[in-house]
Coordinates of N, CA and C in Angstrom, one line a residue:
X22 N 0.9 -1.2 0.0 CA 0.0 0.0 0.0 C 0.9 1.2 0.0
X23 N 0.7 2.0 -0.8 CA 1.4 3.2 -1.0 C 1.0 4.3 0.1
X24 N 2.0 5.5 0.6 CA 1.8 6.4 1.8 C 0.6 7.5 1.2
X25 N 0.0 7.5 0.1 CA -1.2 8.3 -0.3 C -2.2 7.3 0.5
X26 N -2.2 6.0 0.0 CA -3.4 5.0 0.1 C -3.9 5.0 1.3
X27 N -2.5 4.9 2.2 CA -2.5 4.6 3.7 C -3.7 6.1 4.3
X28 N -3.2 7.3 3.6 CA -3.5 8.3 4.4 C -4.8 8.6 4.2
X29 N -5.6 7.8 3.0 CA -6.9 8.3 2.4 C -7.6 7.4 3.1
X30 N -7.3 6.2 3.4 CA -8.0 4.7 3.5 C -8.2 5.3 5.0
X31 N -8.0 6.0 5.5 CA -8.0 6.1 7.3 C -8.9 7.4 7.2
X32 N -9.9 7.7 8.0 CA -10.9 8.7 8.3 C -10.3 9.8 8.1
X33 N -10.9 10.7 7.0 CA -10.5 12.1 6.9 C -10.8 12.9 8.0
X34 N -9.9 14.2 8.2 CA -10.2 15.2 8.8 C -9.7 16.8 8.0
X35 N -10.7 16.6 7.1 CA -10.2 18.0 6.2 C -9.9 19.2 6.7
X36 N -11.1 19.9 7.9 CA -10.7 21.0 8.6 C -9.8 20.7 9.7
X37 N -9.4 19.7 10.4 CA -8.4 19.3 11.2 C -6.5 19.3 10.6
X38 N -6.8 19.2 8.7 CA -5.8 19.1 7.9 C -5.2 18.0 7.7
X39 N -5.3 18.1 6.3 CA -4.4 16.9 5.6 C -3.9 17.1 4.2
X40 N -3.0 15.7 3.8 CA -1.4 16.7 2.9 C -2.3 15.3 1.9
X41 N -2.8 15.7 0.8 CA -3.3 14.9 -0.2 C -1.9 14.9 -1.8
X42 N -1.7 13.7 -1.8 CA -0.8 13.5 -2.9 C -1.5 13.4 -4.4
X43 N -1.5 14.4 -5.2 CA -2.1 14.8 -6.5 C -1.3 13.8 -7.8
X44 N -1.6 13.1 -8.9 CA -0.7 13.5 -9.7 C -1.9 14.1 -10.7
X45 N -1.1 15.1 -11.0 CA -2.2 16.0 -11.8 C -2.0 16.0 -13.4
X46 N -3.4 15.6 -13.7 CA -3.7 14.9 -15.7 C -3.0 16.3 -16.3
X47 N -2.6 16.0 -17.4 CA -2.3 16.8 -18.7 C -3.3 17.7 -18.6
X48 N -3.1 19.1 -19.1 CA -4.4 20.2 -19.3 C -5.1 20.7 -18.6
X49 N -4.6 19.8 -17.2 CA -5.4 21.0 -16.2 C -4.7 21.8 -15.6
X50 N -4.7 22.6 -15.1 CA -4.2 24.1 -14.4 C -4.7 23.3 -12.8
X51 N -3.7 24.0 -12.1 CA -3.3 23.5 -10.5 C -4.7 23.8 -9.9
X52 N -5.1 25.0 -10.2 CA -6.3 25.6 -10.0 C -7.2 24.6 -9.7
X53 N -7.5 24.2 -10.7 CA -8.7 23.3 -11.6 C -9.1 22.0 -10.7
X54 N -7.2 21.3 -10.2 CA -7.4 20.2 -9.1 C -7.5 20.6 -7.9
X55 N -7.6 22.3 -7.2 CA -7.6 22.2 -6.2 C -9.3 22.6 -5.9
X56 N -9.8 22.9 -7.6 CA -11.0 23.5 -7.2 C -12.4 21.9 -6.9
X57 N -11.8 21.2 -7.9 CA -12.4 19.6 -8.2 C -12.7 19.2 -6.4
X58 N -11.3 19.5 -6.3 CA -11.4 18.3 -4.5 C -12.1 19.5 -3.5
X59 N -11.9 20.5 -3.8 CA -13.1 21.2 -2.7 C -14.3 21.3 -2.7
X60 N -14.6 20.8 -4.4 CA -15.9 20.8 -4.4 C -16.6 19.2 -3.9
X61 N -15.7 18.7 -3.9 CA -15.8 16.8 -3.5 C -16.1 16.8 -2.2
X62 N -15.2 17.9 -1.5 CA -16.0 18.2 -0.1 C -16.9 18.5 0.3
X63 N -18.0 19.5 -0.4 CA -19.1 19.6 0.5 C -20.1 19.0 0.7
X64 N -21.0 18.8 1.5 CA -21.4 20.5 2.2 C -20.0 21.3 2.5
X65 N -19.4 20.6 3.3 CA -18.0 21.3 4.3 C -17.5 22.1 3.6
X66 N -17.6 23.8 4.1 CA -16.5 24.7 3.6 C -15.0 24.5 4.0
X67 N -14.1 23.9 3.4 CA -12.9 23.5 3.5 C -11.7 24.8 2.9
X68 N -11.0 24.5 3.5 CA -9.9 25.8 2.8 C -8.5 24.9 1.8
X69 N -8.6 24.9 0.6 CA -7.9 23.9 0.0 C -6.7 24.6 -0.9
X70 N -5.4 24.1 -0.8 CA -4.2 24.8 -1.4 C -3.7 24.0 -2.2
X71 N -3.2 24.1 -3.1 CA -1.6 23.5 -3.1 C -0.4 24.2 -3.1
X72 N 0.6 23.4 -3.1 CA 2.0 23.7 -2.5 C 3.3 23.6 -3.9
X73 N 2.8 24.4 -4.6 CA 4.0 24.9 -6.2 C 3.0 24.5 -7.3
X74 N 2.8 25.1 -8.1 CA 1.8 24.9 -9.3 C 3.0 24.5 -10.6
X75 N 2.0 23.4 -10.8 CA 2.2 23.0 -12.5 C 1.6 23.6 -13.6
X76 N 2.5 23.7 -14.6 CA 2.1 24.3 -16.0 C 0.7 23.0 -16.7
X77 N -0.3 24.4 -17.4 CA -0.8 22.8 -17.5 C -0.7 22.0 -18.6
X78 N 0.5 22.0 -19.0 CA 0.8 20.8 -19.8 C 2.2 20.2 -19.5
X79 N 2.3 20.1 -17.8 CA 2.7 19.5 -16.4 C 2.0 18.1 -16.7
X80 N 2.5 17.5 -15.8 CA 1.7 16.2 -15.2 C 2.3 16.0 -13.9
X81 N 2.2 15.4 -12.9 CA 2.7 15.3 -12.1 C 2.6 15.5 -10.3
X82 N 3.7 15.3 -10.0 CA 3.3 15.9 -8.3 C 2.9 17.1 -7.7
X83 N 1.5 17.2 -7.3 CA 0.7 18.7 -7.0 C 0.3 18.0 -5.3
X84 N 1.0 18.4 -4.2 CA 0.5 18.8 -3.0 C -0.7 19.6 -2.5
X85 N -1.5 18.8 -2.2 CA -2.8 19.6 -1.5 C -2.9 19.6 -0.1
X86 N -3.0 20.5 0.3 CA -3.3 20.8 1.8 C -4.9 21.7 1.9
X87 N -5.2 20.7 3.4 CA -6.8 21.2 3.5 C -6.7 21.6 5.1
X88 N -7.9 22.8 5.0 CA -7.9 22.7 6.8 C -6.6 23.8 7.2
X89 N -6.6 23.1 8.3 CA -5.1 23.7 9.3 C -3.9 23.6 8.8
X90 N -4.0 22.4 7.6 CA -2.6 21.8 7.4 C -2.1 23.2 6.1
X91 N -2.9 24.2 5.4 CA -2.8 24.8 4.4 C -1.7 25.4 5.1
X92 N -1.5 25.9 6.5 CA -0.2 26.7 7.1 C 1.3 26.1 6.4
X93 N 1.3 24.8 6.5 CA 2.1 24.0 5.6 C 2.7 24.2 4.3
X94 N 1.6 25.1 4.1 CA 2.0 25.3 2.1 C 3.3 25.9 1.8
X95 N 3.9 27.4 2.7 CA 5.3 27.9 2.6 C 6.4 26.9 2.4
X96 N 6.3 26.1 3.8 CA 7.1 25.4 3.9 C 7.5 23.7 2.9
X97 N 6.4 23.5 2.1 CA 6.6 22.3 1.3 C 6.7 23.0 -0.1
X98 N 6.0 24.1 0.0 CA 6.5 24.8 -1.6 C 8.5 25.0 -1.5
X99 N 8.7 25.4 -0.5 CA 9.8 25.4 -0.1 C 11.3 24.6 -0.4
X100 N 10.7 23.5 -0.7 CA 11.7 21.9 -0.8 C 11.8 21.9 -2.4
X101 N 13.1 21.4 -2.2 CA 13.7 21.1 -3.7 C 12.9 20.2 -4.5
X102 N 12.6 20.6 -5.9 CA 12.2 19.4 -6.7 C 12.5 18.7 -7.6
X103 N 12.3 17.5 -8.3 CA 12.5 17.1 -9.4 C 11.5 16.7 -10.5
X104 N 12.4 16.7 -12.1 CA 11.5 16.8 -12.9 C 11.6 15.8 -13.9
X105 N 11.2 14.7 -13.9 CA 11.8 14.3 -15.4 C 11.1 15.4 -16.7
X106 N 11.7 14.7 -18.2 CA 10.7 15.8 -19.4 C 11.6 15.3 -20.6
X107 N 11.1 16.3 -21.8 CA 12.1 16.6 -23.0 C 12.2 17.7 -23.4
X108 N 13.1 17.9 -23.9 CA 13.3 19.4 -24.5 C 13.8 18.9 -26.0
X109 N 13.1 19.8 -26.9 CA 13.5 19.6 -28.7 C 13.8 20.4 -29.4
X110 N 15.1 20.1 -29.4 CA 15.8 20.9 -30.1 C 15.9 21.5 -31.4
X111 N 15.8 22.6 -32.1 CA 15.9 23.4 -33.4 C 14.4 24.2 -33.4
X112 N 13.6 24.4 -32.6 CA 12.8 25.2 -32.6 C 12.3 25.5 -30.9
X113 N 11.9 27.3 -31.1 CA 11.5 27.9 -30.1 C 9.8 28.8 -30.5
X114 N 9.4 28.5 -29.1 CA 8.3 28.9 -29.0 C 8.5 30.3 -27.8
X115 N 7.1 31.3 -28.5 CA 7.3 32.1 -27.3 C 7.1 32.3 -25.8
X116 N 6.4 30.7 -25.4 CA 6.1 30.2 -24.4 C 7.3 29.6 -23.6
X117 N 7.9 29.4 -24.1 CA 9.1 28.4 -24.2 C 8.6 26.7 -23.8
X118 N 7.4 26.4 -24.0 CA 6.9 25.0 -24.5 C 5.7 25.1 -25.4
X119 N 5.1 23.7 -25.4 CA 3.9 23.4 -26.6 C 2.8 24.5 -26.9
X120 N 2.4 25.7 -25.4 CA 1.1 26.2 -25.5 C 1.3 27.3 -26.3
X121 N 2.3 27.5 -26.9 CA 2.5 28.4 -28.0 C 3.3 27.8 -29.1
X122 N 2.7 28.4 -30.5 CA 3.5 27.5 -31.6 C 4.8 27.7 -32.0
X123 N 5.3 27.4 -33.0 CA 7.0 27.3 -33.0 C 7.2 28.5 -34.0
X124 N 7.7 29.6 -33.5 CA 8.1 30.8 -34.1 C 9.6 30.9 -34.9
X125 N 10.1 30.0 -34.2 CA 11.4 30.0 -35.6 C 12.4 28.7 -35.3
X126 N 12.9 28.1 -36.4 CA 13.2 27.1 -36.3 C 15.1 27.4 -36.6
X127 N 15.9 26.1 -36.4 CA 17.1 26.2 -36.5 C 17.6 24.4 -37.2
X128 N 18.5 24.9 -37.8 CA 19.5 23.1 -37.7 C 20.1 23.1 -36.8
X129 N 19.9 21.6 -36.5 CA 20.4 20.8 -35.3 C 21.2 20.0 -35.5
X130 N 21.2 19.8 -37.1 CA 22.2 17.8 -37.5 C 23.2 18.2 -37.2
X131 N 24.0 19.2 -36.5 CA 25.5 19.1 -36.6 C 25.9 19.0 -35.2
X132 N 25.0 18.8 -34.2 CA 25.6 18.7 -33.3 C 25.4 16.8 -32.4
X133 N 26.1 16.6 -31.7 CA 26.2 15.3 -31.4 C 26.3 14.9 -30.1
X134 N 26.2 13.9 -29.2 CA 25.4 13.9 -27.8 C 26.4 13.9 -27.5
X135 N 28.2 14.3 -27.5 CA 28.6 15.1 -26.6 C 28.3 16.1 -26.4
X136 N 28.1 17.0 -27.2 CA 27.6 18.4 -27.1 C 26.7 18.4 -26.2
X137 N 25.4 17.9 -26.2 CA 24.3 17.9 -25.3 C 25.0 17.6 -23.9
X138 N 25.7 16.8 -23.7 CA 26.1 16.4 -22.2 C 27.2 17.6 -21.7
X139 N 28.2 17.9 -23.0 CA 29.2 19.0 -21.8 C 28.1 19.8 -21.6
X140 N 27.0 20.5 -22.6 CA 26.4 21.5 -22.3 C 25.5 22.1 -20.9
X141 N 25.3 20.7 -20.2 CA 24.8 20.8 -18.9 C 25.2 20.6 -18.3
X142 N 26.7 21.2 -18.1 CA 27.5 21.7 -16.7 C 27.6 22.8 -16.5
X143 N 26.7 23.7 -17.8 CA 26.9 25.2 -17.6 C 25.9 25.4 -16.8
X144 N 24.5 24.3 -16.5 CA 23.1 24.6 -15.8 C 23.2 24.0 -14.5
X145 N 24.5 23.5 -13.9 CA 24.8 23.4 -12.4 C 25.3 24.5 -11.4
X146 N 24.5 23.9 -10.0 CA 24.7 24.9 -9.0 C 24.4 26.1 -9.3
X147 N 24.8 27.4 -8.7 CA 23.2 28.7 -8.5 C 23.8 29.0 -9.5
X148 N 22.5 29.9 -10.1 CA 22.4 30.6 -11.6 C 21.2 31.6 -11.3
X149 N 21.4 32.6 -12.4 CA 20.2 33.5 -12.5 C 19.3 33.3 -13.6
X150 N 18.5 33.4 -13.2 CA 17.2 32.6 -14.6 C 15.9 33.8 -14.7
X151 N 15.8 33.9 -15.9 CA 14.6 34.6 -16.1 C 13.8 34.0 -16.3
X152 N 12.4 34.4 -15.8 CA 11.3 33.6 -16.1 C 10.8 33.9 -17.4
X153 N 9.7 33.0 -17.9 CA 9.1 33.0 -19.2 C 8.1 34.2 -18.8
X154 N 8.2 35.1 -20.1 CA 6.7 35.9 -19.9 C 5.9 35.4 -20.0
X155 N 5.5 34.2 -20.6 CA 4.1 33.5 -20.3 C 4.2 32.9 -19.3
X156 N 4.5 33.1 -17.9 CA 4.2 32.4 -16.6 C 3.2 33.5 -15.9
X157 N 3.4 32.7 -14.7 CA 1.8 33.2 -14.0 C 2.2 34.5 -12.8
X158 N 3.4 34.6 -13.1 CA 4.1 35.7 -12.2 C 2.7 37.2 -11.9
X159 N 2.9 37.6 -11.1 CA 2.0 39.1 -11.2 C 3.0 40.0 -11.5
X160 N 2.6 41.4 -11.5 CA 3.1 42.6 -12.0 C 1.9 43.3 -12.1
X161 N 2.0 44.5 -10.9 CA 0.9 45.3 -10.6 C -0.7 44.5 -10.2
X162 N -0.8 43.0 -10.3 CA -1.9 42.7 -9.8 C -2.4 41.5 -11.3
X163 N -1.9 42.1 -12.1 CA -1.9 41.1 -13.3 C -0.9 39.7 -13.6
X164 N -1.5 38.5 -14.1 CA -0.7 37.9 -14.2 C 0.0 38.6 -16.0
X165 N 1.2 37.9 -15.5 CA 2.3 38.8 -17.0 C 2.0 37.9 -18.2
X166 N 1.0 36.2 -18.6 CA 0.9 35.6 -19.2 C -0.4 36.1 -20.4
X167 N -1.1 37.1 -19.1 CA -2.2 38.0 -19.8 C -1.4 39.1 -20.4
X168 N -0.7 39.9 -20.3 CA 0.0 40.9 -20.7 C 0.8 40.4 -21.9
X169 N 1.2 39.3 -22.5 CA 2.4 38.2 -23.3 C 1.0 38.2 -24.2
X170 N -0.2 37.3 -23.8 CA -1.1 37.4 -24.8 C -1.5 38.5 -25.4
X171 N -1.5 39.6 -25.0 CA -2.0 40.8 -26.1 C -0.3 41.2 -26.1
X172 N 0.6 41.1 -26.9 CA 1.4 41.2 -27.4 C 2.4 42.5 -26.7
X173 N 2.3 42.6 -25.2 CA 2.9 43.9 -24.6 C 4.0 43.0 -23.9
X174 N 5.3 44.1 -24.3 CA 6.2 43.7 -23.7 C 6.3 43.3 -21.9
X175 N 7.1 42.5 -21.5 CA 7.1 42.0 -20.6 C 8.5 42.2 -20.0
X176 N 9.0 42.7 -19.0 CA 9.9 42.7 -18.4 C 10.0 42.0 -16.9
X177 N 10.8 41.1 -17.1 CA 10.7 40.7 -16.0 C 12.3 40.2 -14.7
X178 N 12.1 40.6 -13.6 CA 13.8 40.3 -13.0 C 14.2 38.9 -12.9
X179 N 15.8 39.2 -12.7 CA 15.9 37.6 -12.9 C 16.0 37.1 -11.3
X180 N 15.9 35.7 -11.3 CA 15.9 35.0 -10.1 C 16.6 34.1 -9.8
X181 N 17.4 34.0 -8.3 CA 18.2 33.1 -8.3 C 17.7 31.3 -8.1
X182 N 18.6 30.7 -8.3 CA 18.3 29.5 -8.5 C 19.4 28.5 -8.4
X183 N 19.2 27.0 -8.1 CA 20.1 26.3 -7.7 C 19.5 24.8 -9.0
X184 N 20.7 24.5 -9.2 CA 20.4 23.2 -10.1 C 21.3 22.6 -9.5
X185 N 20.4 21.1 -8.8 CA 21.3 20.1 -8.3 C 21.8 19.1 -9.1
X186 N 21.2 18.9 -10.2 CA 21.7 18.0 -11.0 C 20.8 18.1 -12.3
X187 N 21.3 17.5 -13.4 CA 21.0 17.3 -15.0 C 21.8 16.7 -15.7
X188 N 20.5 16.0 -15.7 CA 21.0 14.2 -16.1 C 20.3 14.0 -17.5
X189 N 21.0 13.6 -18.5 CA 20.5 13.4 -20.0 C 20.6 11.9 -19.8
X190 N 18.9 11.1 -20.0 CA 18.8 9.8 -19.9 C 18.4 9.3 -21.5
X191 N 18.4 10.0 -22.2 CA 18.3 9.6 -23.8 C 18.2 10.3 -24.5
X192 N 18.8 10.5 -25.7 CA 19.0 11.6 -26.9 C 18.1 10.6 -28.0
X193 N 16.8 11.3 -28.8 CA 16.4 11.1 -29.7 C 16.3 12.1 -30.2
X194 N 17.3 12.4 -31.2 CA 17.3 14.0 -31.7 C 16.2 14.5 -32.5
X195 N 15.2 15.5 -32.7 CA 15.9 16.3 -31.7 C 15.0 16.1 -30.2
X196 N 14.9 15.2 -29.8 CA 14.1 15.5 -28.6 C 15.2 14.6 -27.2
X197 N 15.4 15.5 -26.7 CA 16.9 15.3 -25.4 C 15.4 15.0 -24.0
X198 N 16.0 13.9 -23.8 CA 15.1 13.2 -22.6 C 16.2 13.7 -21.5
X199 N 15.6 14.6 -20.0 CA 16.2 15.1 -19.1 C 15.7 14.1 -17.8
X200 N 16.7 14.9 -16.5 CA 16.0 14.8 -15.5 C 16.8 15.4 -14.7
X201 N 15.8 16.7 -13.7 CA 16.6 17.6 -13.6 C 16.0 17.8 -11.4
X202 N 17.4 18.0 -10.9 CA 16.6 18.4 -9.4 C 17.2 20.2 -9.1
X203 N 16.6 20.7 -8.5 CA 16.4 22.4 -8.3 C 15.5 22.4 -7.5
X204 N 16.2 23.8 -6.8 CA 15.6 24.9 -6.1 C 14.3 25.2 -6.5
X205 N 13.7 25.7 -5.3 CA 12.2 26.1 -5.7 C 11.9 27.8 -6.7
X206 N 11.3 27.3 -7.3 CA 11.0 28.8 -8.1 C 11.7 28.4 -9.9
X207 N 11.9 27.6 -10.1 CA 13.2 26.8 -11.4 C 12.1 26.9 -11.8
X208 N 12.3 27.7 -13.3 CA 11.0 27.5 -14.5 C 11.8 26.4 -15.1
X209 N 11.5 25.3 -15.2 CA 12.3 24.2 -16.3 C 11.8 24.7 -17.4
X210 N 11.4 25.7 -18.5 CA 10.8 25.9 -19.4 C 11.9 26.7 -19.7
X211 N 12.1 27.7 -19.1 CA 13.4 28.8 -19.1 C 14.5 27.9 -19.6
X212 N 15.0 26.8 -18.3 CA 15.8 25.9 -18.7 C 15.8 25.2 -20.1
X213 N 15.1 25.4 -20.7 CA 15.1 24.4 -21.9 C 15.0 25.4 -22.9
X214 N 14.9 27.0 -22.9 CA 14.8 27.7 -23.9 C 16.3 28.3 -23.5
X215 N 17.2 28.1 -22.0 CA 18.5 28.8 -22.5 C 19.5 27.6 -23.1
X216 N 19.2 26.8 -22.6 CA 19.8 25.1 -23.0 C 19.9 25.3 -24.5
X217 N 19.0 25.7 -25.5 CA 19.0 25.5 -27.0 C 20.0 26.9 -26.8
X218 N 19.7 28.0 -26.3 CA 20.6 28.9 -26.9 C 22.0 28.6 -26.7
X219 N 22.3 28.1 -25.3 CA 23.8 27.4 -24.8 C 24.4 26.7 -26.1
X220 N 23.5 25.8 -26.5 CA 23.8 24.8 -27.7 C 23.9 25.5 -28.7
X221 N 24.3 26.8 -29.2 CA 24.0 28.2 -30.1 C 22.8 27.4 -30.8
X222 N 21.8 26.7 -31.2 CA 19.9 26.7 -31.5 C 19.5 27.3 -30.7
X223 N 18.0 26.9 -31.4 CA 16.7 26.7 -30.3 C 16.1 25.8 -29.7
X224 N 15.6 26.1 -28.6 CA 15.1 24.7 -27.9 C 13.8 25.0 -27.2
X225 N 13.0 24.3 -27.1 CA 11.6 24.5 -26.2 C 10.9 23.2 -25.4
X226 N 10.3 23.1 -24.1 CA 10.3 22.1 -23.8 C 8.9 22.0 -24.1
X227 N 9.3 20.1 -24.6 CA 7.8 19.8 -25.4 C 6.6 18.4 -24.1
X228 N 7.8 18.1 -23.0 CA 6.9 17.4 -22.2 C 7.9 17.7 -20.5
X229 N 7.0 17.8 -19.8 CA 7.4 17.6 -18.2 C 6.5 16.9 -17.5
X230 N 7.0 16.3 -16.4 CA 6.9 16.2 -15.1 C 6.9 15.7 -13.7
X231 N 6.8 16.4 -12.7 CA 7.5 16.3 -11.9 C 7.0 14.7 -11.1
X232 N 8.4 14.8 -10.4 CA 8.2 13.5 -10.0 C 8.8 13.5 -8.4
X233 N 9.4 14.4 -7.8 CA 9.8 15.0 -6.5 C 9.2 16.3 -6.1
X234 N 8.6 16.5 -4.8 CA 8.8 17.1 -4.3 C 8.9 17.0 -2.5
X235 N 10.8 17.8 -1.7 CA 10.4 17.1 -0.9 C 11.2 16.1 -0.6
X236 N 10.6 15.3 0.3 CA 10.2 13.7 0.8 C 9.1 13.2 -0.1
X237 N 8.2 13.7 -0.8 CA 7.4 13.5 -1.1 C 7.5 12.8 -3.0
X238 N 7.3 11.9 -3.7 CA 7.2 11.5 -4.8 C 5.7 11.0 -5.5
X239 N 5.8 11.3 -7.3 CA 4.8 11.0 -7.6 C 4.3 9.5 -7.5
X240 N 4.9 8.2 -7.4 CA 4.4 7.2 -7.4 C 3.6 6.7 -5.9
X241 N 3.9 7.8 -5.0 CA 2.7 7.7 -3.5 C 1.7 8.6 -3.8
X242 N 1.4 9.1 -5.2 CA 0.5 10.2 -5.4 C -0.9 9.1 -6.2
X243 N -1.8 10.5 -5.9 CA -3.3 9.8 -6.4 C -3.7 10.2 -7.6
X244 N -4.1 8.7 -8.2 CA -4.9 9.3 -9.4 C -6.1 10.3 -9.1
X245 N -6.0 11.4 -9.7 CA -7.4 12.5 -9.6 C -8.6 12.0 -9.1
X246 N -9.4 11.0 -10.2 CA -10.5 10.9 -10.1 C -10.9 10.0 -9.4
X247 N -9.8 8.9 -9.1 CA -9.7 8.0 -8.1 C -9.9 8.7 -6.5
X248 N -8.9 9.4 -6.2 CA -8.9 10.5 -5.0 C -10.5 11.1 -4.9
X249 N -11.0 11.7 -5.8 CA -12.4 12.1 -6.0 C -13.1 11.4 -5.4
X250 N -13.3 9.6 -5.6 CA -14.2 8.6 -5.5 C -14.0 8.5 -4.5
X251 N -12.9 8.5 -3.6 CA -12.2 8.2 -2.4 C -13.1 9.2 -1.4
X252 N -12.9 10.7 -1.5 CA -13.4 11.3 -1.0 C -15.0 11.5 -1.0
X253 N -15.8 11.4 -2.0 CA -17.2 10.7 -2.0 C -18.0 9.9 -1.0
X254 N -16.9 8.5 -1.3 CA -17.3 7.5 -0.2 C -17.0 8.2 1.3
X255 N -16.1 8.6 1.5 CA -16.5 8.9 3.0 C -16.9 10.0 3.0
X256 N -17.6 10.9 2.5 CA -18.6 11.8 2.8 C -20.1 11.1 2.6
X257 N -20.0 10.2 1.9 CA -21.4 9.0 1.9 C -21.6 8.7 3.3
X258 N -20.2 7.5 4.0 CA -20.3 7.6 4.9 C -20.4 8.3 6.1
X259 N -19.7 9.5 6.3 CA -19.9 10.5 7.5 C -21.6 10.6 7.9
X260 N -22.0 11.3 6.7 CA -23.8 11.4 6.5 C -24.6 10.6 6.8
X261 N -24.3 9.0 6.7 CA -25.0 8.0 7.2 C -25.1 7.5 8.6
X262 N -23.7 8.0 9.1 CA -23.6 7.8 10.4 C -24.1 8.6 11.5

């Protein structure tokens, strides 16, 4: 039995708080799963978070906290994560992945998987990273991804950051299979749009995700809709008793 299973299978206490292990489907926005399981709660007004949001075309490990335990959120947003993904090389988007199309393309045949491997020793230990203007950052109260869609420049500061490791587990060119651990706040999207420039191309990442955060991993995490059913039944039950 997995440490999700263990924690679900034993009587909830939502306003008392609890740390729910997400892995969150393709396409949805963090939002979306934290809005799903609060609604799975009521009647109960529950206070429901999570703890580092995925892009949504993420998959992966999303922390939810309910109740008392939401105090928790600083501190697990906090912990280093990891990511597996790919990044593909000879074309960039202005997203720096899939949710934007491919604005200009480059040749890639000339380069060869040494190249790829010295090139990710220049993405270890702390670096300054700019974020993507299509992230969800604010500025004056707006997210900057709405500002990027109507075509206004975006200026944004850079941020420090720690890369514990980057690991190339298969080159199918052009698509470079990673797996990368960092500091909290790491746009891996950034990473994969200065990666193509490092490599003088372009590059954009075409899949992520995470699979650390923490103590915490995706394989003790709940399928969505499963979790949903989970939480159902013992609101069935509470009611009946």
């Amino acid at each position: 039995m997995t440490n999700a299973e263990e924690t679900v299978s034993s009587p909830f206490d939502f306003a008392g708080g609890e740390v729910l292990l997400v892995d969150k489907p393709l396409e949805w926005t963090s939002f979306d799963v934290v809005g799903k399981l609060r609604n799975s709660m009521k009647p109960q007004k529950i206070k429901v978070g999570h703890a580092g949001t995925l892009d949504p075309l993420a998959t992966g490990l999303l922390i939810i906290c309910t109740g008392k335990f939401t105090k928790r959120i600083d501190s697990f947003q906090a912990e280093d994560k990891e990511y597996t993904g790919v990044i593909t090389l000879g074309a960039t988007t202005p997203s720096y992945d899939l949710e934007t199309a491919v604005d200009q393309t480059f040749d890639y045949t000339h380069l060869n998987d040494a190249d790829i491997h010295k090139t990710t020793l220049q993405f270890l230990g702390a670096l300054e990273q700019y974020p993507p203007a299509h992230s969800a950052i604010k500025i004056k109260g707006e997210r900057v991804y709405e500002k990027a869609r109507r075509g206004e420049e975006v200026e944004l500061k850079a941020r420090h950051i720690t890369i514990n490791s980057f690991e190339i587990e298969k080159i199918e060119m052009p698509d470079v299979h990673f797996r990368i651990s960092c500091s909290k706040g790491t746009y891996i999207r950034s990473i994969a749009h200065d990666f193509g420039k490092a490599l003088g191309i372009g590059a954009h990442l075409s899949q992520l995700r995470r699979t650390k955060s923490g103590n915490f991993h995706v394989d003790d995490a709940w399928n969505l809709q499963d979790l949903i059913e989970k939480i159902k039944l013992h609101r069935t039950t509470i009611q009946q008793q």
